[in-house]
Structure formats: C-alpha cells, structure tokens
Short mmCIF file of C-alpha atoms in Angstrom, two decimals:
data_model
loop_
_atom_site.label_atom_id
_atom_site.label_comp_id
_atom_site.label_asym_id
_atom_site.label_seq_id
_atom_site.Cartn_x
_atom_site.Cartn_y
_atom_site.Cartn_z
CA UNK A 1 -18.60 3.75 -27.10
CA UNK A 2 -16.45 0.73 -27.70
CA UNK A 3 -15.32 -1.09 -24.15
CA UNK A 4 -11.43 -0.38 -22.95
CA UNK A 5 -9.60 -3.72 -23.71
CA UNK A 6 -7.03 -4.79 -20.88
CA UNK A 7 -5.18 -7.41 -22.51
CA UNK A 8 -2.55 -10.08 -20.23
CA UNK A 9 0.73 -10.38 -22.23
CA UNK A 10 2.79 -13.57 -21.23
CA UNK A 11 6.57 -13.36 -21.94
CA UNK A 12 6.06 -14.57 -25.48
CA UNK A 13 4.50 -11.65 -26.56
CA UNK A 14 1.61 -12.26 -29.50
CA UNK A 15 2.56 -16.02 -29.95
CA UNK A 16 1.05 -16.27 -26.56
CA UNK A 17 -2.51 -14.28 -27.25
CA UNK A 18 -5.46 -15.70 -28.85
CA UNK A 19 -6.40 -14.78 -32.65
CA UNK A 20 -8.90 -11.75 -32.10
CA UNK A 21 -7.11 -10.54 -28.66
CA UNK A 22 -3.73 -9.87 -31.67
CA UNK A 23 -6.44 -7.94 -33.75
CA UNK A 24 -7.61 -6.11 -31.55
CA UNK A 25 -4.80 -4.65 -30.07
CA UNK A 26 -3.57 -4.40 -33.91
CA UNK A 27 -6.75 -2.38 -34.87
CA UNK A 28 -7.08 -0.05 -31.66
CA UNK A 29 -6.72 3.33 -32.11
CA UNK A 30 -4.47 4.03 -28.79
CA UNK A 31 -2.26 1.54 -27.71
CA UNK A 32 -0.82 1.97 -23.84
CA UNK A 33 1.40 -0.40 -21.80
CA UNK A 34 5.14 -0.13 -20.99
CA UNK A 35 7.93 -0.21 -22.86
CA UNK A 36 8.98 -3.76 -23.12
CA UNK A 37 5.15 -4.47 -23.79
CA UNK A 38 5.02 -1.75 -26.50
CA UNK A 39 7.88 -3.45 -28.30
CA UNK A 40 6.62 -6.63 -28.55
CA UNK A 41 3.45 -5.64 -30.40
CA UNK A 42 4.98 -3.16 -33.26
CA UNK A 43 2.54 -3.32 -35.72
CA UNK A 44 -0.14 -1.21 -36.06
CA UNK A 45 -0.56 2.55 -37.02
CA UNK A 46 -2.59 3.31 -33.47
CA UNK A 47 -0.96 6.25 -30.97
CA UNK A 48 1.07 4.68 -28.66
CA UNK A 49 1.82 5.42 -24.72
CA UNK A 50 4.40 4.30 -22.57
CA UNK A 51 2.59 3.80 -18.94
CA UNK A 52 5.87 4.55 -16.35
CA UNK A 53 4.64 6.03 -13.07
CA UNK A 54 2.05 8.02 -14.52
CA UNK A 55 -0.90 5.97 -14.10
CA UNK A 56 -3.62 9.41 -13.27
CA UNK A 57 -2.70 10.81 -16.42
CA UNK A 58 -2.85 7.23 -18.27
CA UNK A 59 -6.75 7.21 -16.75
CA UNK A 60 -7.04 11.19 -18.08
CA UNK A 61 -6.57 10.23 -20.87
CA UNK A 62 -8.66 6.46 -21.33
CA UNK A 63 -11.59 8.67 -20.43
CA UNK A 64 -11.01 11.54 -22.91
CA UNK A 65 -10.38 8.86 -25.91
CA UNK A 66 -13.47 6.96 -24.65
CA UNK A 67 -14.86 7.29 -28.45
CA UNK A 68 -11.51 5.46 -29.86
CA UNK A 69 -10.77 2.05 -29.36
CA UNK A 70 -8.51 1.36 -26.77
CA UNK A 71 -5.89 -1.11 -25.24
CA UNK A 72 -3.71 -1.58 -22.41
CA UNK A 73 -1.36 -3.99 -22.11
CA UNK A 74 -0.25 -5.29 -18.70
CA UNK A 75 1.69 -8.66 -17.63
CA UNK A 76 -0.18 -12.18 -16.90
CA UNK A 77 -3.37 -11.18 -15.10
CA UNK A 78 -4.06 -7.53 -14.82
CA UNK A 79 -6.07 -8.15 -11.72
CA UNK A 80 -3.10 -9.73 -9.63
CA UNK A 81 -1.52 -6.70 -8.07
CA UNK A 82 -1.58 -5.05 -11.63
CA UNK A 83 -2.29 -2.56 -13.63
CA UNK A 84 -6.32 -3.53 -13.71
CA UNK A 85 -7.23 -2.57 -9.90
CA UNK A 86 -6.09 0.98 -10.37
CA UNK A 87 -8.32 1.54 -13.84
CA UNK A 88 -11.29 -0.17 -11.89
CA UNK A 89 -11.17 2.58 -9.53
CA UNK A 90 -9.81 5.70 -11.97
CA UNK A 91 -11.37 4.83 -14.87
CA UNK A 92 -14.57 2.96 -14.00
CA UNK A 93 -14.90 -1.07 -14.23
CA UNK A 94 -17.99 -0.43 -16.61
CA UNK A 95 -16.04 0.83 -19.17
CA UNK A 96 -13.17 -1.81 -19.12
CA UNK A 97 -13.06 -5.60 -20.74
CA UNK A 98 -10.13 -7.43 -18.98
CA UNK A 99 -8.59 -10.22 -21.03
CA UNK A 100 -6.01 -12.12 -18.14
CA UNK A 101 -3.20 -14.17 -19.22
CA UNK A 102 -1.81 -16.78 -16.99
CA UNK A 103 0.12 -15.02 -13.95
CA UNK A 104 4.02 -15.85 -13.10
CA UNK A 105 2.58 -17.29 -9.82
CA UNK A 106 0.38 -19.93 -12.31
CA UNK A 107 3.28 -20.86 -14.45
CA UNK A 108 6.00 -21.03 -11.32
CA UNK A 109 3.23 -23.85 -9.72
CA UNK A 110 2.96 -25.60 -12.70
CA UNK A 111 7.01 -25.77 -13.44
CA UNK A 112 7.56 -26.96 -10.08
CA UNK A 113 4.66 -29.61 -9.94
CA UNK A 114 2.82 -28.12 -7.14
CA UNK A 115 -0.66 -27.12 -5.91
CA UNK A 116 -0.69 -23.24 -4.64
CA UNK A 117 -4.17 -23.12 -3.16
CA UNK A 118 -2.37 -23.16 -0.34
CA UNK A 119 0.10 -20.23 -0.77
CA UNK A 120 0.16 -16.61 0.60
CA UNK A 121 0.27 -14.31 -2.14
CA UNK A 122 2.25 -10.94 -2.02
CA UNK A 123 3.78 -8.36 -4.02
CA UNK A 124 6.56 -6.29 -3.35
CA UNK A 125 7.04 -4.66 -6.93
CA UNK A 126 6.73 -0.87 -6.03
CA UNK A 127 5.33 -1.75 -2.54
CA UNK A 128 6.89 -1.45 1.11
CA UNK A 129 8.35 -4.83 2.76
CA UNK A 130 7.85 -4.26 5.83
CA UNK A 131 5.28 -7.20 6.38
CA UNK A 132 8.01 -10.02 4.75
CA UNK A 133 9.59 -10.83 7.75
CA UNK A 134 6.41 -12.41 9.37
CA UNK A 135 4.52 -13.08 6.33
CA UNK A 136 7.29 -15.81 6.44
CA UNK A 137 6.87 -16.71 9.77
CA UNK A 138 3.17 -17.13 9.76
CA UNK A 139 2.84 -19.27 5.97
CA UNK A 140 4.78 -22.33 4.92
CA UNK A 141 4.63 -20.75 1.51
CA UNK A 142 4.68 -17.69 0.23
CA UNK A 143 5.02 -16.20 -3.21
CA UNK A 144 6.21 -12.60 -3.72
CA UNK A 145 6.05 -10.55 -7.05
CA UNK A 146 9.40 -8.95 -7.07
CA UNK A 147 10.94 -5.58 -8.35
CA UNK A 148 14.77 -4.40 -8.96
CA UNK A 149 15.09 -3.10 -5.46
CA UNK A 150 13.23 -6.32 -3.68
CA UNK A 151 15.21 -8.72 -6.11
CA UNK A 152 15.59 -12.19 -4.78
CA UNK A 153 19.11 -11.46 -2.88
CA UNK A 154 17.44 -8.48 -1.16
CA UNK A 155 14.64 -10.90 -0.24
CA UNK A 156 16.94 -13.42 1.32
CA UNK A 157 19.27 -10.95 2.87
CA UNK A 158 16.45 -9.39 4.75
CA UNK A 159 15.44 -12.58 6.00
CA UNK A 160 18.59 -13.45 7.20
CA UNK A 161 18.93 -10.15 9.01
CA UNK A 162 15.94 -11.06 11.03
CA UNK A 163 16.51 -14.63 12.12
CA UNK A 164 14.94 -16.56 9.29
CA UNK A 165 16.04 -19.88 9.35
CA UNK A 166 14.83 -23.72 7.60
CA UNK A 167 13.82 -21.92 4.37
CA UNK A 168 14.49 -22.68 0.87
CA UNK A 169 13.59 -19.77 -2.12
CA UNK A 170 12.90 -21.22 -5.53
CA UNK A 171 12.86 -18.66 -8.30
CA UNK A 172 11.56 -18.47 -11.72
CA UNK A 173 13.10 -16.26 -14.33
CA UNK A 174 11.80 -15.44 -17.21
CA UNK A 175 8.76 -17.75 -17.33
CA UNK A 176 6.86 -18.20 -19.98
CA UNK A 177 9.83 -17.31 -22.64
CA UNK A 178 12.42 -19.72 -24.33
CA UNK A 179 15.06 -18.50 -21.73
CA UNK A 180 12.97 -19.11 -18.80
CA UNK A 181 14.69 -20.96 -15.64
CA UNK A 182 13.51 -22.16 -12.14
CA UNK A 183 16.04 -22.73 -9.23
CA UNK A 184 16.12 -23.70 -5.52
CA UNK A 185 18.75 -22.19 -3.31
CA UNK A 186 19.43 -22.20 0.32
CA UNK A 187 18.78 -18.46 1.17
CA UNK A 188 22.34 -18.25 2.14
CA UNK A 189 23.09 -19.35 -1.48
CA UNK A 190 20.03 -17.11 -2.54
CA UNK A 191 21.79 -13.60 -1.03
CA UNK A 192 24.57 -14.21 -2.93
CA UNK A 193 23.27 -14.67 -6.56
CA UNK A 194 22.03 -12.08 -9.18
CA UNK A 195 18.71 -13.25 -11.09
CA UNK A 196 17.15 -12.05 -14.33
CA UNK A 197 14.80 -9.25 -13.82
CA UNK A 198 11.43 -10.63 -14.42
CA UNK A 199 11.00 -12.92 -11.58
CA UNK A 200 8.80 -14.83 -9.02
CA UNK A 201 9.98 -15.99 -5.75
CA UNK A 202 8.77 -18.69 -3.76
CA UNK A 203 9.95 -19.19 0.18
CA UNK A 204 8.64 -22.00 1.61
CA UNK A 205 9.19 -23.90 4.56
CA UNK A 206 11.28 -26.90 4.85
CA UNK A 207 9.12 -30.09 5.78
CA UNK A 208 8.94 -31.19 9.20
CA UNK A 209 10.62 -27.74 10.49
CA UNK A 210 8.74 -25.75 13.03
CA UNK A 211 8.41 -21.88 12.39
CA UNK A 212 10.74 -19.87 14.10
CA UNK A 213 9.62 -18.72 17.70
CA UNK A 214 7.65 -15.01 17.36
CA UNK A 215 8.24 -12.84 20.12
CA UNK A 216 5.43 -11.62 21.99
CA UNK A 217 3.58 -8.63 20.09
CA UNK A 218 2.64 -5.61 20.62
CA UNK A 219 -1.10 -5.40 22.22
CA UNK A 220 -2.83 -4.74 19.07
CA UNK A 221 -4.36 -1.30 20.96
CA UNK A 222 -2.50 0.92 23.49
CA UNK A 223 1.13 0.38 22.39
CA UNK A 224 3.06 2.60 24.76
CA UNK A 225 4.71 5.64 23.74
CA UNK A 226 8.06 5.41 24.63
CA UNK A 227 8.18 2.20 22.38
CA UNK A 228 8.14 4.47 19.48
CA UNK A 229 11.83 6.38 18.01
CA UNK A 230 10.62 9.97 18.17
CA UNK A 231 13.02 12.72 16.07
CA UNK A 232 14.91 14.87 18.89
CA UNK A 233 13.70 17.61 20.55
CA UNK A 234 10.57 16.79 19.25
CA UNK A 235 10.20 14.05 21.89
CA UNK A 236 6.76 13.26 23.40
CA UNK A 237 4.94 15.20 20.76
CA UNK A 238 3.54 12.16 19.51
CA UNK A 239 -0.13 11.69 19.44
CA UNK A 240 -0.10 10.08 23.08
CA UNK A 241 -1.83 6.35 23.87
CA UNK A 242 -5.14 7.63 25.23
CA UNK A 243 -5.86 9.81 22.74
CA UNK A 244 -4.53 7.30 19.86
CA UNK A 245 -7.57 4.74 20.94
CA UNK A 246 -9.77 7.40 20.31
CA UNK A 247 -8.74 8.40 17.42
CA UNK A 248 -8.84 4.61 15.90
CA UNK A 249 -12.52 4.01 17.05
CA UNK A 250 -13.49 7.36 15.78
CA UNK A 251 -11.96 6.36 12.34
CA UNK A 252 -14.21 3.13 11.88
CA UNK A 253 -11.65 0.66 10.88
CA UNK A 254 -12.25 -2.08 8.84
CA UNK A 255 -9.62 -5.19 8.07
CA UNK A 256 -10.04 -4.23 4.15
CA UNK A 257 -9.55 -0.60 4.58
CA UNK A 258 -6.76 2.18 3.32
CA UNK A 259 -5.87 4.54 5.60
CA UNK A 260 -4.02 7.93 5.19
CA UNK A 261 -2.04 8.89 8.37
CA UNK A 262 -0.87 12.00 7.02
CA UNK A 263 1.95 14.29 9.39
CA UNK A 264 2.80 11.03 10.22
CA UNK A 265 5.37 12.05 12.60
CA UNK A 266 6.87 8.62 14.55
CA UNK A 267 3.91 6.54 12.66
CA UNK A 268 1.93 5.87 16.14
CA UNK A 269 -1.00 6.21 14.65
CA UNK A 270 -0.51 4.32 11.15
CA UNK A 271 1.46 1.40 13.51
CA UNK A 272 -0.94 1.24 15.58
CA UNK A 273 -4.01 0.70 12.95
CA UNK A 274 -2.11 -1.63 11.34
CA UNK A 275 -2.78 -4.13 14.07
CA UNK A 276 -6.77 -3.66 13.10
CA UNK A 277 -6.38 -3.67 9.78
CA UNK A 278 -5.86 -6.44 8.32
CA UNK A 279 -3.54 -7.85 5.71
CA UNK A 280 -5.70 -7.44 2.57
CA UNK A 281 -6.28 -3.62 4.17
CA UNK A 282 -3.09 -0.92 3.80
CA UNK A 283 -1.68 2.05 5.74
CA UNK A 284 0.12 4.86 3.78
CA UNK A 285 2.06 6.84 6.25
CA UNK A 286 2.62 10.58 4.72
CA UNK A 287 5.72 12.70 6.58
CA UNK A 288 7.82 15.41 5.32
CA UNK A 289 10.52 15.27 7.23
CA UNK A 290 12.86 13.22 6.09
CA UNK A 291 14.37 12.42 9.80
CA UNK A 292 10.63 11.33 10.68
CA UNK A 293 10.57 9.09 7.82
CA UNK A 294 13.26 7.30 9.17
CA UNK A 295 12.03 6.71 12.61
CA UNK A 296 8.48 5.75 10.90
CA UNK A 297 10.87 2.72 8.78
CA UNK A 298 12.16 1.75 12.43
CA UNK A 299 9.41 1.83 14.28
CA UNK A 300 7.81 -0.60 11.86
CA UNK A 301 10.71 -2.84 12.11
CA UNK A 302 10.38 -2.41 16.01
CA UNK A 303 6.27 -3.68 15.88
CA UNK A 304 6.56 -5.56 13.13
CA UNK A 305 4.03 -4.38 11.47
CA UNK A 306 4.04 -3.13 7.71
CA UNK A 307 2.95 -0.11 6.14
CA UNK A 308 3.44 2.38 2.99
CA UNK A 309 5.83 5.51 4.07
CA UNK A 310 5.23 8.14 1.43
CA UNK A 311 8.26 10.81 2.01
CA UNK A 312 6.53 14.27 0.52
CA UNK A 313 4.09 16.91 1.13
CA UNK A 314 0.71 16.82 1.11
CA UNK A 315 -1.79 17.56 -0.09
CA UNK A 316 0.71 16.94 -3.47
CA UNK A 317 1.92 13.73 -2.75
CA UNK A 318 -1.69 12.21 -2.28
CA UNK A 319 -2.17 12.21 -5.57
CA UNK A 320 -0.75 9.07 -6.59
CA UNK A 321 -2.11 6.86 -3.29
CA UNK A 322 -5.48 4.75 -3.38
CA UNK A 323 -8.52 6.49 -2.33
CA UNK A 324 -8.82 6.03 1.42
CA UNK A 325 -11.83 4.33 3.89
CA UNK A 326 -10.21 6.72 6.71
CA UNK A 327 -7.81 9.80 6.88
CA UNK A 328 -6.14 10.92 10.05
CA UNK A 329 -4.33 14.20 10.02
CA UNK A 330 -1.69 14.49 12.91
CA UNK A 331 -0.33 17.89 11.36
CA UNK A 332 -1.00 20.36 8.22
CA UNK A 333 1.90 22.06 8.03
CA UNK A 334 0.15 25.28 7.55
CA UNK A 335 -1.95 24.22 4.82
CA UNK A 336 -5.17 23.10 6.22
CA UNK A 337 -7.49 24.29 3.87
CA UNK A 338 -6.25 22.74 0.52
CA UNK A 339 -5.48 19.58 3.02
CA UNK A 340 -9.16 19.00 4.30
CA UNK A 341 -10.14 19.87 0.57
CA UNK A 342 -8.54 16.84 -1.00
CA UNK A 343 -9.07 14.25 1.13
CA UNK A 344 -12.23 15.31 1.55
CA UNK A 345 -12.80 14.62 -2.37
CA UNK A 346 -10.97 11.25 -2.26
CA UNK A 347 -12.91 9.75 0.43
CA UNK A 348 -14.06 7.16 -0.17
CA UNK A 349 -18.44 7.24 0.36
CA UNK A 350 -19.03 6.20 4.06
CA UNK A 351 -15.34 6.76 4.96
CA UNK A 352 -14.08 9.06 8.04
CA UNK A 353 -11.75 12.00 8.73
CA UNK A 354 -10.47 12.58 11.91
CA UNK A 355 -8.33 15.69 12.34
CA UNK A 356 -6.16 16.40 15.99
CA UNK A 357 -5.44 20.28 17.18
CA UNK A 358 -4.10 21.58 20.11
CA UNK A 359 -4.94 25.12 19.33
CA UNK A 360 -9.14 26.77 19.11
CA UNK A 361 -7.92 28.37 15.84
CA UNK A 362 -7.05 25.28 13.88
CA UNK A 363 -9.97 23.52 15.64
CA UNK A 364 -12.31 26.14 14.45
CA UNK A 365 -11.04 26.55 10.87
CA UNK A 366 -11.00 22.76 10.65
CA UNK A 367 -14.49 22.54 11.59
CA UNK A 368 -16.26 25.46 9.74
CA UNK A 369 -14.02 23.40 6.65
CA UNK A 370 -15.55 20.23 6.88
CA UNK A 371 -19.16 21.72 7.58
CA UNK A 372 -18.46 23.08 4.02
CA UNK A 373 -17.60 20.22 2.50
CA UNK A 374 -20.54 18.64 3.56
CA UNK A 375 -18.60 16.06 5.95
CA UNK A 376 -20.87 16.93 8.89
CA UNK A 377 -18.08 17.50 11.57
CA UNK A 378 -18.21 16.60 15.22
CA UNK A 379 -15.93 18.54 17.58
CA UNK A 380 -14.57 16.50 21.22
CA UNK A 381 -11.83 17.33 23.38
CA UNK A 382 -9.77 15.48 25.55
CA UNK A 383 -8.19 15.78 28.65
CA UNK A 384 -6.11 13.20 30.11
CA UNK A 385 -4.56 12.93 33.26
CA UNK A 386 -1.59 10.69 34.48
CA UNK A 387 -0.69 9.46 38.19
CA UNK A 388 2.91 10.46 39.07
CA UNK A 389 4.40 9.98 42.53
CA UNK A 390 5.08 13.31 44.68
CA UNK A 391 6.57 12.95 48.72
CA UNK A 392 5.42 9.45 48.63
CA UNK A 393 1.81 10.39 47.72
CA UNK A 394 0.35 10.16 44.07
CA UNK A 395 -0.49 13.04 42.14
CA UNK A 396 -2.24 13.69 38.88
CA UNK A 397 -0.61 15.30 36.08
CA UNK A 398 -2.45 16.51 33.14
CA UNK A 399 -1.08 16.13 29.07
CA UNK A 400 -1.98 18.57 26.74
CA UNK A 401 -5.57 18.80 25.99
CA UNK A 402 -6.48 18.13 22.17
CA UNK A 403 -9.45 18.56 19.95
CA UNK A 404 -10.46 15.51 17.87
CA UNK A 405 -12.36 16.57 14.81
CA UNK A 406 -14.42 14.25 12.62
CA UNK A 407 -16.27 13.89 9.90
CA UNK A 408 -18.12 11.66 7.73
CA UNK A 409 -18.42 11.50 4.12
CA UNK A 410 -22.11 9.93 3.32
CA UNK A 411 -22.77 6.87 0.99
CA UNK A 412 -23.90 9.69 -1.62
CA UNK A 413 -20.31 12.01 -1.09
CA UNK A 414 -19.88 14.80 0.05
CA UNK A 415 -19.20 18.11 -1.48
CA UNK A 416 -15.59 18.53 -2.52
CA UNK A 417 -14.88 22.32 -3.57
#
C-alpha cells in the first residue's frame, strides 16, 4: 500500500514545492487539505476534501482509501502544532511520509535577522490562552501561532489587561508570499491595528528591562478551596483539598501528560494538575453547565494557570480531544456507563482513571464497570475531618465521605466494549 504523503505548503503555493512533491500531489488519487490549500493546487482529476473541523472523519477515511494514493496538505511544517501530530496518533505514523516546508516561525527569524534557538514556542490557533499572560513573563521571547479570535490586537489587549509592560510585538503577515510584511509596534500601538489573517507574532522583551514582578503563586498542591469561584447554591461541592491530593497522586501525573477532568465543575481538579503538569503536558476541562464554564475561565485567570475548557457533554464531546495519560471524573451526569466506556477505550496504555462518588450505588456500578473493561479497579474511601472551634474548645467536624475509584489501563489495553 502506497505511504500517506503529508506535504508543507508555503504561501506560494506549488512555486514553493520541489519537482516530484508537485507530482505527487498532481497524481494522488485523494487530495485533502483546506480550502485555501485546495485552491492553490487545481490540477489534477483526484477526489478532493476540504479538512474544516472534522479531522476523525478525515483519519476514517485515510485508512479506508489506504489502497489509493493519498495527500494532505497542511501549512509550513505539519509537525509544528499542525495537522501531522493528530494523523500520527489517528491514523498511525507507519503509514504516513511527512514532507515539511519551512514554518512562519523559520521565515519571521530569518526576515528579522535573528537567531530563535532561544524562543518559546506557542500556538494559540484553536487553543485556550490562558497560559499567555506568564508565558510572557517567564521568556524574553516568545512566538505565538495566531488564529482570527487570538489576532495580534487580542494578543496585546490581553496583555495590557494584565499588567504587561516593556514589550514590543513584531508581526509577520503573509510570509512567504509577494504581499508579505513584518512590523514592530508598541503593544499599545499593536491593540489598536487590524493585521492580515495569516500571521506570526513575536513579543519579546525590551533589552535591559527586568520582567514584571510575579505575584506569589499558588502552592503547586493544596490550593485552598475558597480560592476557587464556585456556581451558587452549589457552593462547597467542590472536590475538597484533601481529597484533591489524593486524587492527583492516584492519577500518576507526568509533566508530558493530557488529562481529562471531566464534570469539571469550578476546575479544582484540572487547576490544580496543571501546576504538575508541565507546559509541553495539557488539561482539557469538560463541564456542561455553561455557568460552571465560566467560573472554570476565572478561576484560571485567578491561578494563573492555563488549561482547555471544553463546554459540552460527555461522553459526546470527547470525541474530538487527544487521547488522555489520566481521566478524572468529578460527575456523570447520569450516564456512567457509556462514560467509563469511552474513556476507558481512549486511554492511553499505562494511563489511569480515577472516578469520585459519594453514594455505594455509583461506587458499585463504577467498579463492577471498570472490572469489565479490564481496568482492574481499586476501591478507597475517605473520611476527612476538620478542627472548628466550639465554647473555646476545638472540635472535629467531619466532610462528606467519598469513594475514590481507580483503575489502570495496562501497557497491552484494556478491553473497551
């Protein structure tokens, strides 16, 4: 079966790609990539797909064409928050040739006459930007991919918002095509301009300034609850400090891992990984309610601390996120079984689930679950006890006891039906 082609595309189009990289993407049978990549390239009598935000059904069907030969087009290098990543883990990197062009970040460097070994690399394009603020702070450079809702005005607004100060943006537009134009602005200039849509931005530092002073943060474990915005009346139905360091060692938490926090609620738990995990690692938090999405957005602006808030239902709204290296479920909504099910399947191998209930029956029906899907479960329960004061005296007063479940997915997998 002939090898998946991803091919780079640079903003000239096919004056930009080498002889046989033009014939092959003339000679495939199915051609995929979006819809200003389609146009450039509009010879050729293959079937063509426009990829949109429906990259599960783009890897459907690369694997049921396998026999035909196939291409997908993607901008600069694929494998720089692109397209690439998400077919390595969908599709399978054995079956995939990837064919990188030079980035936006490559050609910004090179117009400007600088080294960027040096840089912090982000992306914001479809992502959360939560973590902007003190990537900033921390880096004396740092390069963002952008999108039309993180546009370079948005970017410099933000920072404004939050203090930022003794920062210049440069921003390239268009690089790579005969229109293409790089700028410096003051980020007081930069709020207040409107930029082509295909841009890089660059925020770096001007020389001899110090970094802003960063408050004191959070204790990376053991953040206290009343820190967090909780939706009224629901107040103090968070998962409470105790029982959220439990939960976090039980879960095995790597700096590179993904985590699903899913009933999310105030985001305790998500927040409060996101000060193990580390910056190449991600959080999605998964709520319903649109009020506790809200309070999930502050409290992240409260800590400091970025993560992904996916506003659905699950188990449905999984289905686009990264397979995860841990799964926490803070509440079902009723729908345990079909729940446990798919995360169960999209576990990664070696990766934990860790389930809380206050009740025996969801404890029970979580557990006799798991031991089906071959997750081996373990069953604890806590009990936790707080001092409060009484006729000058000190008394204990006991929180709602909670069942942790976990289980672990071995390096084989576990069942997933």
């Amino acid at each position: 079966m002939p090898p998946i082609d991803v091919i780079g595309v640079g903003a000239d189009g096919a004056a930009g790609l080498a002889p046989h990289l033009r014939m092959k993407i003339a000679q495939c049978e199915r051609l995929y990539g979006g819809r200003r990549l389609l146009n450039m390239f509009p010879e050729g009598d293959g079937v063509r797909v426009t990829i949109g935000s429906n990259l599960p059904e783009i890897a459907r069907l690369l694997l049921k064409y396998r026999q035909q030969r196939q291409v997908v087009l993607a901008t600069g290098d694929p494998n720089f928050f692109g397209v690439a990543d998400y077919l390595y883990r969908h599709v399978g990197r054995e079956h995939l040739n990837v064919h990188p062009h030079l980035s936006c970040i490559q050609l910004l460097f090179a117009r400007i006459r600088e080294s960027w070994h040096d840089a912090f690399l982000a992306s914001v394009h479809g992502r959360s930007a939560c973590g902007l603020t003190d990537w900033v702070r921390r880096h004396p450079k740092v390069v963002l991919l952008t999108d039309p809702v993180h546009h370079p005005g948005a970017i410099a607004r933000r920072l404004l918002d939050q203090g930022i100060q003794n920062r210049r943006m440069v921003v390239g537009e268009n690089l790579g095509a005969p229109g293409e134009k790089v700028t410096e602005w003051d980020l007081e200039e930069a709020a207040e301009k409107t930029f082509a849509p295909l841009n890089v931005v660059l925020i770096r530092r001007l020389p001899g300034r110090e970094p802003e002073p960063i408050r004191k943060p959070e204790p990376v474990l053991g953040i206290k609850d009343g820190n967090f915005a909780q939706r009224a009346p629901m107040k103090g139905q968070l998962t409470k400090r105790e029982v959220r360091a439990v939960v976090l060692a039980r879960l095995g938490l790597s700096k590179t891992c993904v985590l699903w926090d899913i009933g999310a609620g105030s985001g305790s738990v998500g927040l409060e990984a996101r000060g193990v995990i580390g910056e190449e690692g991600r959080v999605y938090a998964v709520e319903r309610n649109a009020q506790d999405v809200e309070n999930i957005r502050e409290n992240a602006r409260r800590l400091r601390r970025s993560l992904h808030v996916v506003h659905g239902e699950a188990p449905e709204v999984l289905e686009s996120l990264e397979n995860p290296d841990a799964v926490f479920i803070g509440g079902s909504g009723g729908r345990l079984d079909p729940l446990l099910s798919v995360c169960a399947g999209r576990l990664n191998p070696g990766g934990r689930l860790v389930m809380n209930a206050v009740t025996l029956e969801n404890a029970t029906a979580g557990y006799r679950r798991l031991q089906e899907l071959g997750l081996d479960p373990d069953l604890i329960q806590l009990q936790v006890s707080r001092s409060r004061p009484i006729a000058g005296k000190t008394r204990l007063e006991p929180l709602t006891p909670v069942f942790l479940l976990t289980g672990e997915k071995s390096s084989g997998g576990g069942e997933a039906g």
